Short mmCIF file of C-alpha atoms in Angstrom, two decimals:
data_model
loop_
_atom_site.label_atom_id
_atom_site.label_comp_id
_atom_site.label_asym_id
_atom_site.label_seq_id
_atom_site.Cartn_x
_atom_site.Cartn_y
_atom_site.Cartn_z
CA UNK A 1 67.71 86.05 56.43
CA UNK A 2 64.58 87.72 58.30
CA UNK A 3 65.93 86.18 61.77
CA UNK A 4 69.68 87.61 61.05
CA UNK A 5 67.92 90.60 60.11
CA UNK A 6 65.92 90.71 63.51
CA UNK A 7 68.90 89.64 65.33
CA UNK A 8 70.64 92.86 64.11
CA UNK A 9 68.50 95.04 64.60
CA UNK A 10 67.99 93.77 67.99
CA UNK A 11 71.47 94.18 69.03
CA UNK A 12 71.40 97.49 67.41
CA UNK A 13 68.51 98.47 69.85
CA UNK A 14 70.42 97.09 73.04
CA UNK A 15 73.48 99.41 72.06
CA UNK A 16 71.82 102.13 71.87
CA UNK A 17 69.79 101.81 74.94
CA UNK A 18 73.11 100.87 76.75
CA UNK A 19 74.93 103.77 75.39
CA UNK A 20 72.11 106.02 75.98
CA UNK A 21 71.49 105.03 79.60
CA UNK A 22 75.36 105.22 80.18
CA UNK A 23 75.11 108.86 79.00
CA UNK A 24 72.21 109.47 81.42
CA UNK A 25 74.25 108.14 84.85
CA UNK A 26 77.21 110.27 83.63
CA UNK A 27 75.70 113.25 83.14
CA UNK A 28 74.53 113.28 86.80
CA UNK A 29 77.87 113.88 87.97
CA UNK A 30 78.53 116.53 85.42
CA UNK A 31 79.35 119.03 88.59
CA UNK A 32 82.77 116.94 89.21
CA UNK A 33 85.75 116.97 87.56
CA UNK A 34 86.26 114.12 84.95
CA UNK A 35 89.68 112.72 83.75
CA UNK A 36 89.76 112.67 79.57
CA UNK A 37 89.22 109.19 78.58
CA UNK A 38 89.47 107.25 74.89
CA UNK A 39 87.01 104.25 74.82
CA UNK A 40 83.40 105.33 75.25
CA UNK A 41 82.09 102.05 77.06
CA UNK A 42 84.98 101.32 79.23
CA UNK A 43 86.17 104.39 79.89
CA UNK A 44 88.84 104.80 82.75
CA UNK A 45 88.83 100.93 83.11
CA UNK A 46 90.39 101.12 79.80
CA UNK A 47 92.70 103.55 80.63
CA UNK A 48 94.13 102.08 83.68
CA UNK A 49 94.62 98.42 81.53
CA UNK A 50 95.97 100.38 78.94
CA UNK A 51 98.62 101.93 80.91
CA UNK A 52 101.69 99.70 81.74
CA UNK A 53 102.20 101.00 85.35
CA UNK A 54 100.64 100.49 88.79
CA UNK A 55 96.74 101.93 88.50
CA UNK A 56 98.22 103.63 92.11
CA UNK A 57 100.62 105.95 89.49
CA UNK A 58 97.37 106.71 86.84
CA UNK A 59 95.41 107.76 89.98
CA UNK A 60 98.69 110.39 91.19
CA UNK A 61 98.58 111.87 87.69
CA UNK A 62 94.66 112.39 87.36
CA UNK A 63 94.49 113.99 90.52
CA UNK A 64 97.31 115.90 89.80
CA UNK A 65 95.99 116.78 86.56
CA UNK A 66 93.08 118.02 88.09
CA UNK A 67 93.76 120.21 90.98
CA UNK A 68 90.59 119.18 92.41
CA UNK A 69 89.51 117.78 95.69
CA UNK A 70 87.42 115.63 93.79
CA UNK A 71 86.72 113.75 90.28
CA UNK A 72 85.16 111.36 89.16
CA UNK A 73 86.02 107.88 86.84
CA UNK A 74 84.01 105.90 84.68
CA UNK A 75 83.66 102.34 83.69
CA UNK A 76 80.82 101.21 81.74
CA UNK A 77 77.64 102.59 83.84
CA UNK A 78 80.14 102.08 86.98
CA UNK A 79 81.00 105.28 88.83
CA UNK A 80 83.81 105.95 91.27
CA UNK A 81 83.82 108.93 93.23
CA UNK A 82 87.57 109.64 94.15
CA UNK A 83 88.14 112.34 97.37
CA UNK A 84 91.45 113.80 98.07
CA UNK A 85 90.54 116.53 100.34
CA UNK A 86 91.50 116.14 103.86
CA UNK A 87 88.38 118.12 105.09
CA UNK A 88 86.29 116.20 103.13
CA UNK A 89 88.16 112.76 104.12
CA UNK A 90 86.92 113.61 107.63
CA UNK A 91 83.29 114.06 107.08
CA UNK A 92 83.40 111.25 104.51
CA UNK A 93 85.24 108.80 107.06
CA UNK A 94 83.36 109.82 110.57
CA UNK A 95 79.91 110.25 108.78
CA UNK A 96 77.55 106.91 110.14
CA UNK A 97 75.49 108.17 107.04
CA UNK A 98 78.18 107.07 104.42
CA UNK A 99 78.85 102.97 104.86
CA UNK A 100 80.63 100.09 103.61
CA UNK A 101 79.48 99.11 100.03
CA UNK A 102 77.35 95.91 99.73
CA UNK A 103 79.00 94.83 97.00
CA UNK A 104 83.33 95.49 96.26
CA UNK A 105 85.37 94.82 93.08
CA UNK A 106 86.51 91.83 93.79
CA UNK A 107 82.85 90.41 93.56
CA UNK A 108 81.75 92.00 90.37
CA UNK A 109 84.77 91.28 88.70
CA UNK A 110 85.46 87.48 90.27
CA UNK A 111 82.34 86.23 91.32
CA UNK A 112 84.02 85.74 94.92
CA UNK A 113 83.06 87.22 98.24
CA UNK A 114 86.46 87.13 99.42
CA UNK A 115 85.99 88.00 102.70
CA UNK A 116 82.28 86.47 103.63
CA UNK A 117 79.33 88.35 104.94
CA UNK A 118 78.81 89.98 108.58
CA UNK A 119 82.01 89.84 109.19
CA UNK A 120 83.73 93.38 111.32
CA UNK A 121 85.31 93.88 107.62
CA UNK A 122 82.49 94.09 105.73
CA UNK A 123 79.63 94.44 108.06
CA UNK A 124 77.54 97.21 105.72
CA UNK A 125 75.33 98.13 109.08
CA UNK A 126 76.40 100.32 111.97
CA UNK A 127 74.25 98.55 114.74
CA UNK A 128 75.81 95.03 114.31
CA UNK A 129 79.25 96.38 113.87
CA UNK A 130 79.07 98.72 116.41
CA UNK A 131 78.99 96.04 118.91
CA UNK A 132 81.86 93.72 117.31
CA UNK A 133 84.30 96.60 117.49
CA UNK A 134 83.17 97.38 121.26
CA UNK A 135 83.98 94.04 121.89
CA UNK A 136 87.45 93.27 120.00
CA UNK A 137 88.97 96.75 120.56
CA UNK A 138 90.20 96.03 123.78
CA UNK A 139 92.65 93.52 122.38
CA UNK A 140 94.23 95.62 119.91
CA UNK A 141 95.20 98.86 122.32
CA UNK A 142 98.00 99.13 124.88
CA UNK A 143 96.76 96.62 127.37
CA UNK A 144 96.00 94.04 124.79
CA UNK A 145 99.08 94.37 123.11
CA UNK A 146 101.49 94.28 125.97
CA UNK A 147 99.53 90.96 126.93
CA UNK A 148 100.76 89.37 123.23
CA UNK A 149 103.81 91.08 122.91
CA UNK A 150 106.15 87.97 124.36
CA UNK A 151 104.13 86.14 121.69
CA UNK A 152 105.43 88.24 118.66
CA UNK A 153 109.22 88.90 120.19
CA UNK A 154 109.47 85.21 120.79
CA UNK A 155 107.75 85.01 116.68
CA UNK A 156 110.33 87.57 115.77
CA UNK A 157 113.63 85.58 117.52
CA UNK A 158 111.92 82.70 115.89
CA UNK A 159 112.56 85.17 112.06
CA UNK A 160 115.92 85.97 113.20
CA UNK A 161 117.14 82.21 113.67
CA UNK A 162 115.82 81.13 110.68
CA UNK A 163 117.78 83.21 108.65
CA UNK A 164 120.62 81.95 106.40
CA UNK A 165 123.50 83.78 106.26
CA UNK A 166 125.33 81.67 102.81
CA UNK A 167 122.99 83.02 100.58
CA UNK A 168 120.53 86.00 99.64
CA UNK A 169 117.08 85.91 100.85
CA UNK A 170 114.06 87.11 99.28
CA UNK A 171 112.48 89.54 102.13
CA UNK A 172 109.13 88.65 101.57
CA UNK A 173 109.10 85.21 101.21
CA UNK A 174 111.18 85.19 104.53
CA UNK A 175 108.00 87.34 106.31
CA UNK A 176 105.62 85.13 105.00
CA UNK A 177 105.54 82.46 107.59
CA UNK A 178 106.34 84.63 110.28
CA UNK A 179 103.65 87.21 110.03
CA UNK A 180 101.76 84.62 109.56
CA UNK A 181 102.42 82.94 112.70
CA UNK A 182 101.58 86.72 114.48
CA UNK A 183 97.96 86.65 113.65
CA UNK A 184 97.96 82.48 114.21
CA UNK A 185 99.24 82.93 117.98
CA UNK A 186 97.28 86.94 118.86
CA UNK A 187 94.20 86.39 117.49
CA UNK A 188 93.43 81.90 117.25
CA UNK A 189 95.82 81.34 120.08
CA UNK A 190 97.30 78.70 118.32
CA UNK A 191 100.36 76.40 119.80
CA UNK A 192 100.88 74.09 116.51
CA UNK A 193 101.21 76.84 113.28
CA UNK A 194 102.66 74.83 111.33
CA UNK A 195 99.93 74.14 108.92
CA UNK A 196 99.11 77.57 109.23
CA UNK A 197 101.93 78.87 107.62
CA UNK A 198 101.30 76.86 104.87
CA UNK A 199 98.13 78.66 103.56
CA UNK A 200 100.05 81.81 103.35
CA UNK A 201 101.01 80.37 99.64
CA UNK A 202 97.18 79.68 99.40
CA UNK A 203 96.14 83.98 100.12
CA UNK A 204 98.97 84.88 97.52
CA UNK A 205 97.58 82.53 94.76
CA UNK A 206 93.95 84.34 95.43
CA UNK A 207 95.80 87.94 95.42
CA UNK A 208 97.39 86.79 92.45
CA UNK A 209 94.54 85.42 90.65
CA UNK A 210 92.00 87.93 91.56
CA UNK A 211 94.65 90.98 90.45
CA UNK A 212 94.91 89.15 86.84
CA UNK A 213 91.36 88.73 86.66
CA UNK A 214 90.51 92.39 87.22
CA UNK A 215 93.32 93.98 85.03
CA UNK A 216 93.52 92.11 82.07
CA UNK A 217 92.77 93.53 78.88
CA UNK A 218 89.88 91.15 77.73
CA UNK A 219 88.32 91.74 81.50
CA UNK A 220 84.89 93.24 80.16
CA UNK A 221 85.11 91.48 76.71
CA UNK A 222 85.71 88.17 77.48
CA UNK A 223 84.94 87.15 80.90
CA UNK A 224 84.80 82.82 80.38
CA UNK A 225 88.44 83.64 79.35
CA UNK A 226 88.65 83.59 83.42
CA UNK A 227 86.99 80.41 84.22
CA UNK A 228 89.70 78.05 84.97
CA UNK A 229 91.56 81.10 86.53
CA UNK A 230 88.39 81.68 88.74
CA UNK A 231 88.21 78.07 89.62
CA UNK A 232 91.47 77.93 90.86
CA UNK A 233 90.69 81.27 93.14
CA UNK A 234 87.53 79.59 94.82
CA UNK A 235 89.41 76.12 95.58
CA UNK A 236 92.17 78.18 97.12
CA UNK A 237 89.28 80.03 98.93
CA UNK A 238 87.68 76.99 99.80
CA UNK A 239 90.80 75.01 101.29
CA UNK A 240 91.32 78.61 103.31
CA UNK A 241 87.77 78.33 104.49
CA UNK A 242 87.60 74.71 105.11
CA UNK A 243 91.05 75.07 107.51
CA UNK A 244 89.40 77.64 109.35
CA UNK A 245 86.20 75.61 109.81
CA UNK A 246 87.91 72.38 111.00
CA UNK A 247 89.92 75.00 113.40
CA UNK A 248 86.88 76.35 114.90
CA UNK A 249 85.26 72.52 115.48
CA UNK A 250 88.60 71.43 116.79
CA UNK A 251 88.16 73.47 119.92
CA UNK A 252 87.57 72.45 123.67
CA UNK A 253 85.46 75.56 124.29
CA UNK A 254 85.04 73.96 128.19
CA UNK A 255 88.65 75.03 128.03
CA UNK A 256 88.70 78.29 126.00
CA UNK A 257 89.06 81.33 127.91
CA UNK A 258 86.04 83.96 126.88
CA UNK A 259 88.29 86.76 127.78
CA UNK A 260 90.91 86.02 125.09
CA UNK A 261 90.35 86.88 121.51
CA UNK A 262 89.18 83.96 119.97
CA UNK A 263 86.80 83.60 122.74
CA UNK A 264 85.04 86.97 121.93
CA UNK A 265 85.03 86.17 118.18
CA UNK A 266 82.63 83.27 119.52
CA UNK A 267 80.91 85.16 121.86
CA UNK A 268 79.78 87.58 119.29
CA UNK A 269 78.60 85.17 116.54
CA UNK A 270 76.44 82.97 118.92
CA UNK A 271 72.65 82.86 118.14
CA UNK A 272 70.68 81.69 121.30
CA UNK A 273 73.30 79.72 122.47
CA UNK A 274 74.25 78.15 118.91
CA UNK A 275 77.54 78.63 117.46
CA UNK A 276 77.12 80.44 113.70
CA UNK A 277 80.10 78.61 112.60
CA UNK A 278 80.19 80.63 109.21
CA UNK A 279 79.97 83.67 110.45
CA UNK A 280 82.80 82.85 112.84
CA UNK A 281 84.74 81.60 109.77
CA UNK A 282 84.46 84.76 108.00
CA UNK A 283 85.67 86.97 110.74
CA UNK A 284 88.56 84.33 110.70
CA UNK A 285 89.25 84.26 107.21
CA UNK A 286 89.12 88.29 107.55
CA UNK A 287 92.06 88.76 109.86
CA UNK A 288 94.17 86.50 107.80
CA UNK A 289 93.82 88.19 104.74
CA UNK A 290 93.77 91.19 106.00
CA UNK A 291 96.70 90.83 108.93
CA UNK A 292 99.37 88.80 106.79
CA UNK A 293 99.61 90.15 103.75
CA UNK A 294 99.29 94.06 104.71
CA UNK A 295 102.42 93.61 107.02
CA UNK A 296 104.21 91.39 104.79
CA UNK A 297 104.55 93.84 102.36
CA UNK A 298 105.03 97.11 104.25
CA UNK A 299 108.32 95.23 105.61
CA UNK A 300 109.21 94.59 102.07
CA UNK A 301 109.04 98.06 101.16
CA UNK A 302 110.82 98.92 104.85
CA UNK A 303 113.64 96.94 103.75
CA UNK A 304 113.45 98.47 99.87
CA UNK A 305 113.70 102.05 101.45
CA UNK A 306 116.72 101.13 103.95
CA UNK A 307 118.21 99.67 100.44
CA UNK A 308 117.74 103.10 98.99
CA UNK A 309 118.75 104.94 102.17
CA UNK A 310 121.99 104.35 103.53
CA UNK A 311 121.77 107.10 105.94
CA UNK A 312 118.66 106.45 107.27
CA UNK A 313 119.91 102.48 108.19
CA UNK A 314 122.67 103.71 109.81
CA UNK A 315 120.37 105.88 112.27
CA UNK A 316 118.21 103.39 112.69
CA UNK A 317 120.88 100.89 113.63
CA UNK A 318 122.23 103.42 115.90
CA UNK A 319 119.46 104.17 117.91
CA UNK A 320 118.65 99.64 118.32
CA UNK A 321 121.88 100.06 119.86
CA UNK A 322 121.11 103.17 122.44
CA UNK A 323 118.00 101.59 123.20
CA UNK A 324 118.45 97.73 123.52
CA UNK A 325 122.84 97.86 124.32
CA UNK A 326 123.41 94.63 125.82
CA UNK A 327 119.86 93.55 127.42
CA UNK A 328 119.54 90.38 127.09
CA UNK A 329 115.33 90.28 127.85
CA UNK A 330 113.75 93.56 126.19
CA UNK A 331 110.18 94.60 127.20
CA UNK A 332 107.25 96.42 125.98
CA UNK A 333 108.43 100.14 126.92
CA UNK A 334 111.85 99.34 125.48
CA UNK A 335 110.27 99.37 121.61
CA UNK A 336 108.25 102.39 122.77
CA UNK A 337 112.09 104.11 122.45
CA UNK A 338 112.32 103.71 119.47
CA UNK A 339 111.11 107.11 118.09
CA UNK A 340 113.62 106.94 114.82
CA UNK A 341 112.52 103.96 113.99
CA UNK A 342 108.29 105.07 114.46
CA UNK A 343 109.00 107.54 112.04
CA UNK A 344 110.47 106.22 109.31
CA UNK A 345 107.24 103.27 109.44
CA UNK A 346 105.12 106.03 109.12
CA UNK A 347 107.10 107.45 106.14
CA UNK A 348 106.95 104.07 104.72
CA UNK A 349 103.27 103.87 105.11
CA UNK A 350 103.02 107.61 103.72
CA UNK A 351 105.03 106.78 100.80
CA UNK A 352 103.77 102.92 100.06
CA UNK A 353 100.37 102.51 101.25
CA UNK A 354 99.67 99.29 101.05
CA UNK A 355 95.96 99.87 100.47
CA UNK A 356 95.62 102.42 97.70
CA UNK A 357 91.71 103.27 98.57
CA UNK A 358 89.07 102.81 100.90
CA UNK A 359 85.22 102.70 99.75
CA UNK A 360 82.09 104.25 100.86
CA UNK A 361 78.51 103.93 99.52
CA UNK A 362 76.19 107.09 99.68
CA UNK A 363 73.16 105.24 100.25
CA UNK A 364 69.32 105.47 98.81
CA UNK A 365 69.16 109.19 99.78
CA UNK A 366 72.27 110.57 98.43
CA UNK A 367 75.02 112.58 100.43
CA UNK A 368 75.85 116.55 100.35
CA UNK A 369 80.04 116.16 101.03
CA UNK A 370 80.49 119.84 102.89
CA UNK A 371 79.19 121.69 99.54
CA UNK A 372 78.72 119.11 97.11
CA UNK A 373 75.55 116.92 96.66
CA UNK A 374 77.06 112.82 95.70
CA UNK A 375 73.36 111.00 93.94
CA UNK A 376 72.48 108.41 95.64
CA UNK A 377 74.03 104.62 95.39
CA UNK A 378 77.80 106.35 94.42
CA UNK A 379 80.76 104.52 95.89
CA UNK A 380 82.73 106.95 96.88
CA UNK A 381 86.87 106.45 97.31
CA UNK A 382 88.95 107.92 100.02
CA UNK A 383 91.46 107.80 98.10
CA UNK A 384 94.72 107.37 100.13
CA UNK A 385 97.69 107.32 98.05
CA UNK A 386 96.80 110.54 96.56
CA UNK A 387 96.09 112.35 99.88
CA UNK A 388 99.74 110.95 101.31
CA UNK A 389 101.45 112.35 98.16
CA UNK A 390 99.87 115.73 97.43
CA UNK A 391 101.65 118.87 97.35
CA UNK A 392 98.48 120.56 99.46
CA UNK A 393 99.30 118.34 102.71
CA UNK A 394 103.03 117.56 102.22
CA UNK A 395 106.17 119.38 101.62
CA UNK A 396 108.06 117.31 98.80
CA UNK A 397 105.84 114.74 98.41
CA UNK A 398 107.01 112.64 96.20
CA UNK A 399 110.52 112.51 98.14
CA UNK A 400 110.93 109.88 100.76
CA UNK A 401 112.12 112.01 104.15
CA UNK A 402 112.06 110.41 107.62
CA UNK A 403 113.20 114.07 108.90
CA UNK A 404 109.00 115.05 107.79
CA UNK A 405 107.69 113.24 110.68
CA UNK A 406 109.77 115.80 113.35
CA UNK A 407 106.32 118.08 112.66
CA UNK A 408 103.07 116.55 112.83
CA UNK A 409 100.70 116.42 109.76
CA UNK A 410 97.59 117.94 108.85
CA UNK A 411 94.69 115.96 110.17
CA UNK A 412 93.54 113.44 107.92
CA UNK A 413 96.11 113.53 105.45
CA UNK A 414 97.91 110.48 106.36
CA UNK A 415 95.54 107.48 106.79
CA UNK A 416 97.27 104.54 105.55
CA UNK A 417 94.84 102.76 108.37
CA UNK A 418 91.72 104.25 106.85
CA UNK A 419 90.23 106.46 109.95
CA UNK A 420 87.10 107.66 111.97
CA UNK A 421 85.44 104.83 113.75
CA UNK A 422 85.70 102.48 111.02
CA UNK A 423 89.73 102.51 110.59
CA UNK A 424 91.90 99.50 110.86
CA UNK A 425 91.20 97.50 113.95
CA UNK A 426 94.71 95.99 113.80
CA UNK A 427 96.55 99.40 113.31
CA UNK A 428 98.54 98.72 116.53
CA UNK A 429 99.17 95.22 116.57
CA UNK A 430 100.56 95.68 112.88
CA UNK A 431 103.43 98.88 113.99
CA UNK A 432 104.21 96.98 116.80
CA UNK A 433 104.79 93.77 115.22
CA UNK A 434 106.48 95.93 112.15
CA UNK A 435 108.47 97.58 114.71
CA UNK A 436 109.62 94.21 116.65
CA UNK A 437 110.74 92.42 113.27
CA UNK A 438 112.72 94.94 112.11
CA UNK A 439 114.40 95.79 114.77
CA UNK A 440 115.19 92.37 115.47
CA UNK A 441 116.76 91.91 112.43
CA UNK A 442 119.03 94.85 112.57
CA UNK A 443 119.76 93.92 115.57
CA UNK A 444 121.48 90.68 115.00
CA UNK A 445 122.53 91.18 111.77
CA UNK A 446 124.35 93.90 109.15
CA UNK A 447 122.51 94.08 105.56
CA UNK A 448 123.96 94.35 102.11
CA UNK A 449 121.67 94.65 98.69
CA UNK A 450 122.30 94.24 95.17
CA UNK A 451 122.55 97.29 94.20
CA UNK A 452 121.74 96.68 90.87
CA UNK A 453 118.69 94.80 91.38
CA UNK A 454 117.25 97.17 93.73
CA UNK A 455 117.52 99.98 90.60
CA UNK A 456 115.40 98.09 89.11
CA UNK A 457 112.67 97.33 91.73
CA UNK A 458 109.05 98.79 90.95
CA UNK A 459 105.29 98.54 92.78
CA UNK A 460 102.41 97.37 91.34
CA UNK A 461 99.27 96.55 92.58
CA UNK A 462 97.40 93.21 93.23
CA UNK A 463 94.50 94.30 95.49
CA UNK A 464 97.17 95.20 97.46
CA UNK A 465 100.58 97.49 97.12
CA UNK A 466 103.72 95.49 96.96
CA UNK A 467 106.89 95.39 94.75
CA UNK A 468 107.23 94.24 91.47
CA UNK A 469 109.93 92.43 91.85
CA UNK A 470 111.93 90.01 94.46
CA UNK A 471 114.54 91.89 97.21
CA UNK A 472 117.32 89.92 97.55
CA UNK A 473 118.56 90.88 100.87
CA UNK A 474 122.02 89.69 102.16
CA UNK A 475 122.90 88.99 106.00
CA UNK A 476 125.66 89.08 107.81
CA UNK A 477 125.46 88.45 111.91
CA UNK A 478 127.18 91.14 114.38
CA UNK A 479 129.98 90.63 116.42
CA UNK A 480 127.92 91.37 119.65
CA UNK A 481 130.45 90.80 122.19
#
């Protein structure tokens, strides 16, 4: 009786100092605006489990709600600082001061480091990433790009062959081999993808796994619910890792030309003259996660929109045939043409960002944003969807308008790349390739949707923006003669 007793009143005590200390981190960010929330432990974690739609949607309405450029969320003794303020954006996003958290959700919640250590993703440090970006940029801007581009047209007539035109095809399962074979052929200069494409299936099981994990209801309360679903995540991220590894020790590097990509991913992880195979791995494993599934989806949501806009497809197939006519071999300044076609990526990016938030971390010595003071340790959100769909920056937000892109926008307030010096490395390579497949497509062939089905097509989130449901997407070649 005494022990049950003591165990009581012990548990009693570790409440209480939980609840209190929780109190004491909150009120330090009393100055910001705080969304209402119901469960006193949990708090906007519970809210955004609670909810059945995309957390993307919950985030909309609380900054919405608010009217502020900034508020803050809650979950347990967790804080996220969320920043929709283009101004702001800009000092949080060039600021060397602010940098990449040490730790990211998908650690605390799965127990996996998803993406390694050291790698250019999530290199914390501005010294050692400073000099992986000087070295890889080069092969992601103009020069770079028109070097692969044969690579990715001859990927994309690869797409457009494989289509079959007796029955409907789900868009992104018909991307996921080909994007894949993009980053296989710019970045690993790989001849033989074939078992490449195969551990596409392998990122999606991770995505899929990792998304469940994190918004299930029993997430805080009953975390070895998880462990076979966690298991299955880390052999998935171990047969990833392990392909990547026998990749790298497969190479003739008497034979490997330094100048090409993969040969300055080796260059910068030696260490005196000794290969740092993991570190190489990781920087591997980060361009595949990172390049595949990003442009899978934003094509899937291209091809949602052009479902939803008849209009805007018949433009867009219009100006494929001003630009391209009859050529039979395009080039690199022939996709520069097509403007029509820029802008309505861009308003597909504005309107489905595939990455909902980026994260900063203020650091041992706090942060004043312009006027306000962040404590010190806060991981601060950009967050992105909210900035591309606010009524401060846009005119008719939430309205999907190709025509919005014949004005430039406000600095800062569309980002679907992240920006400052720490934005998406791959931005170009990924509209270019974007650009390339879809215009391919439309090129050879005239599309039809179920109209029904498309009705009833939704996003949601997992890690990543992409649609709820399967587009069925119906082909039909051209008469091109």
């Amino acid at each position: 009786m005494i022990t049950i007793v003591a165990i009581a009143i012990l548990f009693l005590l570790c409440a209480a100092l939980t609840v209190t200390y929780i109190a004491v981190v909150r009120k330090r960010y009393s100055q910001f605006y705080c969304p209402k929330y119901s469960n006193l432990f949990l708090a906007h974690a519970y809210e955004l489990v609670k909810f059945k739609r995309p957390s993307s949607e919950t985030f909309l309405a609380w900054s919405q709600e608010s009217g502020y450029d900034i508020f803050v969320l809650f979950s347990s003794w967790r804080v996220h600082l969320h920043v929709i303020d283009t101004k702001k954006i800009k000092v949080a996003l060039c600021s060397s001061s602010l940098l990449k958290p040490k730790k990211n959700l998908l650690s605390e919640f799965c127990g996996v480091n998803l993406l390694g250590l050291k790698s250019l993703f999530t290199e914390p440090g501005s010294s050692i990433w400073s000099s992986k970006r000087k070295e890889f940029d080069p092969y992601f801007h103009t020069s770079g790009l028109q070097k692969g581009f044969k690579q990715i047209l001859g990927i994309a007539s690869e797409l457009v062959e494989s289509i079959n035109c007796d029955a409907g095809t789900n868009i992104t399962v018909l991307m996921q081999q080909h994007v894949s074979f993009v980053i296989a052929a710019f970045i690993m200069n790989m001849e033989d993808r074939t078992e490449f494409s195969l551990y596409t299936h392998k990122m999606a099981n991770i995505f899929a796994g990792l998304s469940t994990r994190m918004r299930h209801k029993n997430t805080f309360w009953m975390p070895w619910a998880f462990t076979e679903l966690k298991k299955e995540v880390l052999n998935d991220l171990h047969n990833v890792r392990t392909f990547f590894r026998n990749f790298v020790l497969s190479l003739n590097f008497d034979e490997l030309d330094l100048r090409s990509c993969i040969g300055s991913l080796i260059k910068t992880n030696m260490e005196e003259d000794n290969l740092m195979i993991d570190l190489l791995v990781n920087e591997l494993v980060m361009f595949f996660f990172a390049g595949i599934d990003t442009s899978i989806h934003t094509i899937s949501f291209a091809f949602y929109e052009l479902s939803r806009n008849e209009e805007v497809l018949s433009e867009i197939e219009k100006e494929i045939k001003s630009v391209f006519g009859d050529k039979q071999y395009l080039d690199y300044s022939d996709f520069n043409e097509l403007k029509y076609l820029d802008n309505f990526i861009k308003e597909v990016l504005r309107y489905h960002p595939i990455v909902s938030s980026v994260a900063r971390e203020t650091g041992s010595l706090g942060f004043t944003l312009c006027d306000k003071y962040i404590p010190r340790n806060t991981t601060v959100h950009i967050n992105i969807e909210c900035v591309q769909k606010s009524e401060k920056f846009w005119t008719d937000p939430l309205t999907f308008s190709v025509e919005r892109w014949n004005e430039p926008p406000a600095p800062f307030s569309f980002i679907p790349f992240s920006g400052g010096t720490r934005s998406c490395i791959g931005k170009k390579l990924a509209l270019l390739e974007i650009k390339i497949f879809i215009s391919s497509i439309l090129r050879k062939y005239t599309i039809d949707f179920d109209k029904t089905d498309v009705s009833e097509i939704s996003t949601k989130n997992v890690i990543t923006n992409r649609l709820a449901k399967d587009l069925i997407v119906h082909f039909k070649k051209q008469n091109l003669e």
